[in-house]
Short mmCIF file of C-alpha atoms and ligand atoms in Angstrom, two decimals:
data_model
loop_
_atom_site.label_atom_id
_atom_site.label_comp_id
_atom_site.label_asym_id
_atom_site.label_seq_id
_atom_site.Cartn_x
_atom_site.Cartn_y
_atom_site.Cartn_z
CA UNK O 1 153.37 62.47 121.03
CA UNK O 2 151.85 65.75 119.15
CA UNK O 3 152.79 69.21 119.64
CA UNK O 4 149.83 71.77 119.36
CA UNK O 5 150.75 75.08 118.70
CA UNK O 6 149.52 78.34 120.49
CA UNK O 7 145.58 78.53 120.82
CA UNK O 8 143.66 81.63 119.55
CA UNK O 9 140.52 82.98 120.67
CA UNK O 10 138.03 82.92 117.83
CA UNK O 11 135.54 85.88 117.02
CA UNK O 12 132.95 83.43 118.31
CA UNK O 13 134.52 83.54 121.90
CA UNK O 14 135.88 80.25 121.92
CA UNK O 15 139.39 79.39 121.90
CA UNK O 16 139.77 77.04 119.05
CA UNK O 17 143.46 75.32 118.55
CA UNK O 18 143.50 75.82 114.81
CA UNK O 19 147.22 76.54 115.20
CA UNK O 20 148.11 72.58 115.21
CA UNK O 21 151.83 73.31 114.60
CA UNK O 22 153.02 69.75 113.62
CA UNK O 23 151.21 66.48 112.95
CA UNK O 24 153.96 63.74 112.35
CA UNK O 25 153.25 61.41 109.80
CA UNK O 26 151.50 58.43 110.45
CA UNK O 27 153.91 55.79 112.24
CA UNK O 28 151.64 53.02 110.42
CA UNK O 29 151.65 54.14 106.52
CA UNK O 30 148.46 52.29 106.10
CA UNK O 31 146.48 53.76 109.13
CA UNK O 32 145.37 57.15 110.20
CA UNK O 33 144.19 57.80 113.76
CA UNK O 34 143.87 61.48 114.27
CA UNK O 35 141.36 61.07 117.00
CA UNK O 36 143.20 62.53 119.92
CA UNK O 37 144.33 65.69 118.24
CA UNK O 38 140.98 66.08 116.25
CA UNK O 39 139.09 66.17 119.43
CA UNK O 40 141.26 68.71 120.75
CA UNK O 41 140.38 71.15 118.15
CA UNK O 42 136.36 69.94 117.26
CA UNK O 43 134.35 72.77 116.48
CA UNK O 44 130.84 73.20 117.99
CA UNK O 45 128.65 71.94 115.07
CA UNK O 46 124.77 72.06 115.23
CA UNK O 47 123.93 69.32 112.89
CA UNK O 48 120.20 67.87 111.75
CA UNK O 49 120.09 64.39 112.75
CA UNK O 50 119.06 63.13 109.20
CA UNK O 51 122.29 65.12 107.61
CA UNK O 52 124.69 63.69 110.25
CA UNK O 53 125.36 60.35 108.45
CA UNK O 54 126.16 62.04 105.08
CA UNK O 55 128.28 64.87 106.79
CA UNK O 56 130.36 62.30 108.71
CA UNK O 57 131.24 60.10 105.41
CA UNK O 58 131.96 63.53 103.58
CA UNK O 59 134.40 64.68 106.15
CA UNK O 60 135.86 61.64 106.77
CA UNK O 61 136.73 61.10 103.11
CA UNK O 62 138.20 64.58 103.13
CA UNK O 63 140.21 63.72 106.21
CA UNK O 64 141.85 61.01 104.38
CA UNK O 65 142.56 62.93 101.22
CA UNK O 66 143.62 65.86 102.88
CA UNK O 67 146.05 63.92 104.75
CA UNK O 68 147.19 61.93 101.89
CA UNK O 69 148.04 65.27 100.20
CA UNK O 70 150.73 65.60 102.73
CA UNK O 71 152.93 62.75 100.76
CA UNK O 72 153.01 64.23 97.42
CA UNK O 73 154.34 67.61 98.69
CA UNK O 74 156.83 65.77 100.62
CA UNK O 75 157.78 64.09 97.27
CA UNK O 76 157.83 67.44 95.43
CA UNK O 77 160.00 69.13 98.20
CA UNK O 78 162.69 66.22 97.31
CA UNK O 79 162.26 67.21 93.48
CA UNK O 80 162.82 70.72 94.06
CA UNK O 81 165.77 69.99 96.31
CA UNK O 82 167.26 67.88 93.49
CA UNK O 83 167.00 70.75 91.39
CA UNK O 84 168.74 73.21 94.17
CA UNK O 85 165.44 75.16 94.56
CA UNK O 86 166.15 74.75 98.42
CA UNK O 87 163.90 77.66 99.60
CA UNK O 88 161.10 76.35 97.50
CA UNK O 89 161.63 73.15 99.21
CA UNK O 90 161.28 74.25 102.40
CA UNK O 91 158.13 76.19 101.61
CA UNK O 92 156.63 72.96 99.96
CA UNK O 93 157.93 70.84 102.92
CA UNK O 94 155.59 73.33 105.11
CA UNK O 95 152.67 72.69 102.62
CA UNK O 96 153.05 68.95 103.72
CA UNK O 97 152.54 69.97 107.51
CA UNK O 98 149.70 72.10 106.32
CA UNK O 99 148.05 68.92 104.52
CA UNK O 100 148.26 66.60 107.80
CA UNK O 101 146.95 69.79 109.58
CA UNK O 102 144.07 69.63 107.45
CA UNK O 103 143.51 66.15 107.85
CA UNK O 104 142.91 67.00 111.47
CA UNK O 105 140.91 69.66 111.15
CA UNK O 106 138.19 67.76 108.81
CA UNK O 107 138.68 64.86 111.47
CA UNK O 108 137.85 67.60 113.95
CA UNK O 109 134.40 68.16 112.08
CA UNK O 110 133.99 64.00 112.11
CA UNK O 111 134.45 64.07 115.59
CA UNK O 112 132.26 67.00 116.05
CA UNK O 113 129.30 65.20 114.50
CA UNK O 114 129.83 61.83 116.28
CA UNK O 115 132.15 59.85 114.31
CA UNK O 116 135.54 58.64 114.44
CA UNK O 117 138.67 60.41 113.15
CA UNK O 118 140.59 57.43 112.16
CA UNK O 119 140.74 55.08 108.79
CA UNK O 120 142.54 53.16 106.45
CA UNK O 121 145.09 55.52 104.20
CA UNK O 122 145.25 54.43 100.55
CA UNK O 123 148.72 53.39 99.15
CA UNK O 124 150.83 56.61 97.83
CA UNK O 125 150.71 56.45 94.12
CA UNK O 126 153.89 56.49 92.50
CA UNK O 127 155.14 60.23 92.02
CA UNK O 128 155.79 60.88 88.58
CA UNK O 129 159.54 61.31 87.69
CA UNK O 130 159.26 62.05 84.31
CA UNK O 131 162.41 60.43 83.13
CA UNK O 132 161.84 61.45 79.47
CA UNK O 133 162.22 65.23 80.41
CA UNK O 134 165.16 67.32 81.83
CA UNK O 135 165.01 67.76 85.59
CA UNK O 136 163.40 71.29 85.37
CA UNK O 137 160.74 70.22 82.79
CA UNK O 138 160.13 67.23 85.02
CA UNK O 139 159.67 69.36 87.89
CA UNK O 140 157.49 72.03 85.94
CA UNK O 141 155.08 69.21 84.85
CA UNK O 142 154.67 68.01 88.59
CA UNK O 143 154.16 71.82 89.80
CA UNK O 144 151.69 72.32 87.25
CA UNK O 145 149.72 69.52 87.87
CA UNK O 146 149.85 69.48 91.72
CA UNK O 147 149.84 73.33 92.37
CA UNK O 148 148.42 75.07 89.44
CA UNK O 149 145.78 72.52 88.67
CA UNK O 150 144.78 70.63 91.64
CA UNK O 151 145.09 73.41 94.03
CA UNK O 152 143.62 75.89 92.20
CA UNK O 153 140.77 73.68 91.81
CA UNK O 154 140.58 73.12 95.46
CA UNK O 155 140.47 76.76 96.08
CA UNK O 156 137.41 77.33 93.71
CA UNK O 157 135.51 74.52 95.17
CA UNK O 158 136.29 75.40 98.91
CA UNK O 159 135.65 78.87 98.39
CA UNK O 160 132.20 78.13 96.84
CA UNK O 161 131.30 75.68 99.95
CA UNK O 162 132.42 78.38 102.33
CA UNK O 163 130.48 81.06 100.41
CA UNK O 164 127.22 78.88 100.54
CA UNK O 165 127.96 78.24 104.34
CA UNK O 166 124.91 80.23 105.78
CA UNK O 167 126.09 81.35 109.02
CA UNK O 168 129.83 82.70 110.27
CA UNK O 169 130.02 79.64 112.64
CA UNK O 170 132.94 77.68 113.82
CA UNK O 171 132.66 75.31 110.60
CA UNK O 172 133.05 78.21 108.32
CA UNK O 173 135.98 79.18 110.41
CA UNK O 174 137.66 76.04 109.97
CA UNK O 175 136.96 75.49 106.38
CA UNK O 176 138.22 79.38 106.10
CA UNK O 177 141.68 78.26 107.58
CA UNK O 178 142.13 75.12 105.18
CA UNK O 179 140.87 77.66 102.27
CA UNK O 180 143.83 80.11 102.94
CA UNK O 181 146.36 77.33 103.07
CA UNK O 182 145.18 76.07 99.65
CA UNK O 183 145.45 79.80 98.38
CA UNK O 184 149.26 79.58 99.40
CA UNK O 185 149.68 75.95 97.64
CA UNK O 186 148.20 77.17 94.56
CA UNK O 187 149.94 80.43 94.33
CA UNK O 188 153.33 78.85 95.00
CA UNK O 189 152.64 77.05 91.71
CA UNK O 190 151.94 79.98 89.52
CA UNK O 191 154.77 82.12 91.07
CA UNK O 192 157.31 79.22 90.23
CA UNK O 193 155.94 78.46 86.68
CA UNK O 194 156.31 82.40 86.03
CA UNK O 195 159.85 82.38 87.60
CA UNK O 196 161.19 79.27 85.66
CA UNK O 197 159.22 79.48 82.45
CA UNK O 198 161.17 82.38 80.68
CA UNK O 199 164.56 80.35 80.97
CA UNK O 200 163.14 77.09 79.67
CA UNK O 201 164.75 75.82 76.56
CA UNK O 202 162.64 75.05 73.47
CA UNK O 203 162.93 71.46 74.08
CA UNK O 204 162.09 71.81 77.94
CA UNK O 205 158.98 74.05 76.79
CA UNK O 206 158.02 71.41 74.51
CA UNK O 207 158.34 68.73 77.25
CA UNK O 208 156.01 70.73 79.52
CA UNK O 209 153.44 71.46 76.61
CA UNK O 210 153.32 67.67 75.62
CA UNK O 211 152.23 66.72 79.31
CA UNK O 212 149.63 69.15 79.61
CA UNK O 213 146.50 66.88 77.81
CA UNK O 214 147.82 64.16 80.39
CA UNK O 215 147.50 66.46 83.30
CA UNK O 216 143.92 67.96 82.33
CA UNK O 217 142.67 64.53 81.95
CA UNK O 218 144.02 63.14 85.04
CA UNK O 219 142.71 66.42 86.88
CA UNK O 220 139.16 66.05 85.44
CA UNK O 221 138.89 61.97 86.26
CA UNK O 222 140.34 62.67 89.76
CA UNK O 223 137.93 65.51 90.44
CA UNK O 224 134.94 63.95 88.94
CA UNK O 225 135.49 60.95 90.76
CA UNK O 226 135.14 62.95 94.10
CA UNK O 227 131.99 64.96 92.96
CA UNK O 228 128.68 63.17 93.07
CA UNK O 229 126.29 63.67 89.84
CA UNK O 230 123.55 64.99 92.14
CA UNK O 231 122.35 68.15 94.05
CA UNK O 232 122.71 68.95 97.70
CA UNK O 233 120.33 67.40 100.42
CA UNK O 234 118.41 70.14 101.64
CA UNK O 235 119.95 72.20 103.93
CA UNK O 236 123.25 70.19 103.42
CA UNK O 237 125.17 73.33 102.65
CA UNK O 238 125.36 74.56 106.25
CA UNK O 239 127.84 71.17 106.81
CA UNK O 240 129.49 71.45 103.81
CA UNK O 241 127.56 69.17 101.82
CA UNK O 242 127.19 70.98 98.47
CA UNK O 243 125.72 70.36 94.91
CA UNK O 244 128.07 68.09 93.22
CA UNK O 245 126.23 69.08 90.22
CA UNK O 246 127.06 72.68 90.66
CA UNK O 247 130.74 71.85 91.85
CA UNK O 248 131.18 69.95 88.37
CA UNK O 249 129.92 73.19 86.65
CA UNK O 250 132.52 75.00 88.75
CA UNK O 251 135.35 72.75 87.80
CA UNK O 252 134.75 73.18 84.17
CA UNK O 253 134.47 76.87 84.43
CA UNK O 254 137.73 76.70 86.83
CA UNK O 255 139.60 74.76 84.05
CA UNK O 256 138.24 76.70 81.02
CA UNK O 257 138.34 80.11 82.27
CA UNK O 258 141.39 80.15 84.73
CA UNK O 259 143.61 77.08 84.63
CA UNK O 260 143.79 76.60 80.80
CA UNK O 261 144.13 80.09 79.65
CA UNK O 262 147.05 80.98 82.21
CA UNK O 263 148.93 77.99 81.64
CA UNK O 264 148.88 78.70 77.94
CA UNK O 265 150.00 82.29 78.89
CA UNK O 266 152.92 81.05 80.75
CA UNK O 267 154.21 78.04 78.72
FE1 LIG S 1 144.41 70.95 101.89
FE1 LIG S 2 146.39 71.88 99.47
#
């Protein structure tokens, strides 16, 4: 059913199958069941009993969100293809595979903690077509929103979470694997924006600019909905249970100091 890629020996002397080479889309679009595959890559985690339930809930929610991100990249790949950017479409199709793999890896943490890597998958929201803009401006609106905004925020938040994990252990290695992919997803967006921006007509540039306040508002609302307005439980950092307050501050800084100025420079 699933094909699992070559295993590699981790620096901790354990063979970790982080190389899950393909995870097919769920046959039932409303249900996700990654138990089999996630168990095969479950890391060793030493979790205090009082943090276990919170950690399972956090990683379970991540499993669903990561897996669901693959649908966004599949749609973006189709849009790139329609704009005759075949090479970029292939690259983004690979991002969809990576997001499903992230779902499996987050599910692996759920399984390692004693939970179950299965759950309901929410309906995919409609992919914005931006019919009021030219195909290239519509494409850049989505690339900015998905890659330059959401993925750049993911890089910042996961990077901080990774730094707060006290020990170099299997959980941090798993998070590092996900983080490395998210960096690739963000860089793709910035590169494409850099590549296409100089050839935009003024009307196209205006169409992209007009969308930015909507995209920033959506980004903030979406991220804040997932970041609790409270601190971390004591010892939670070792399980990826970070302070929502710190994460909210980092979100603000990432938007104000990284994303907004760079977009302003490029558009
Ligand atoms: Fe991801
Ligand atoms: Fe991503």
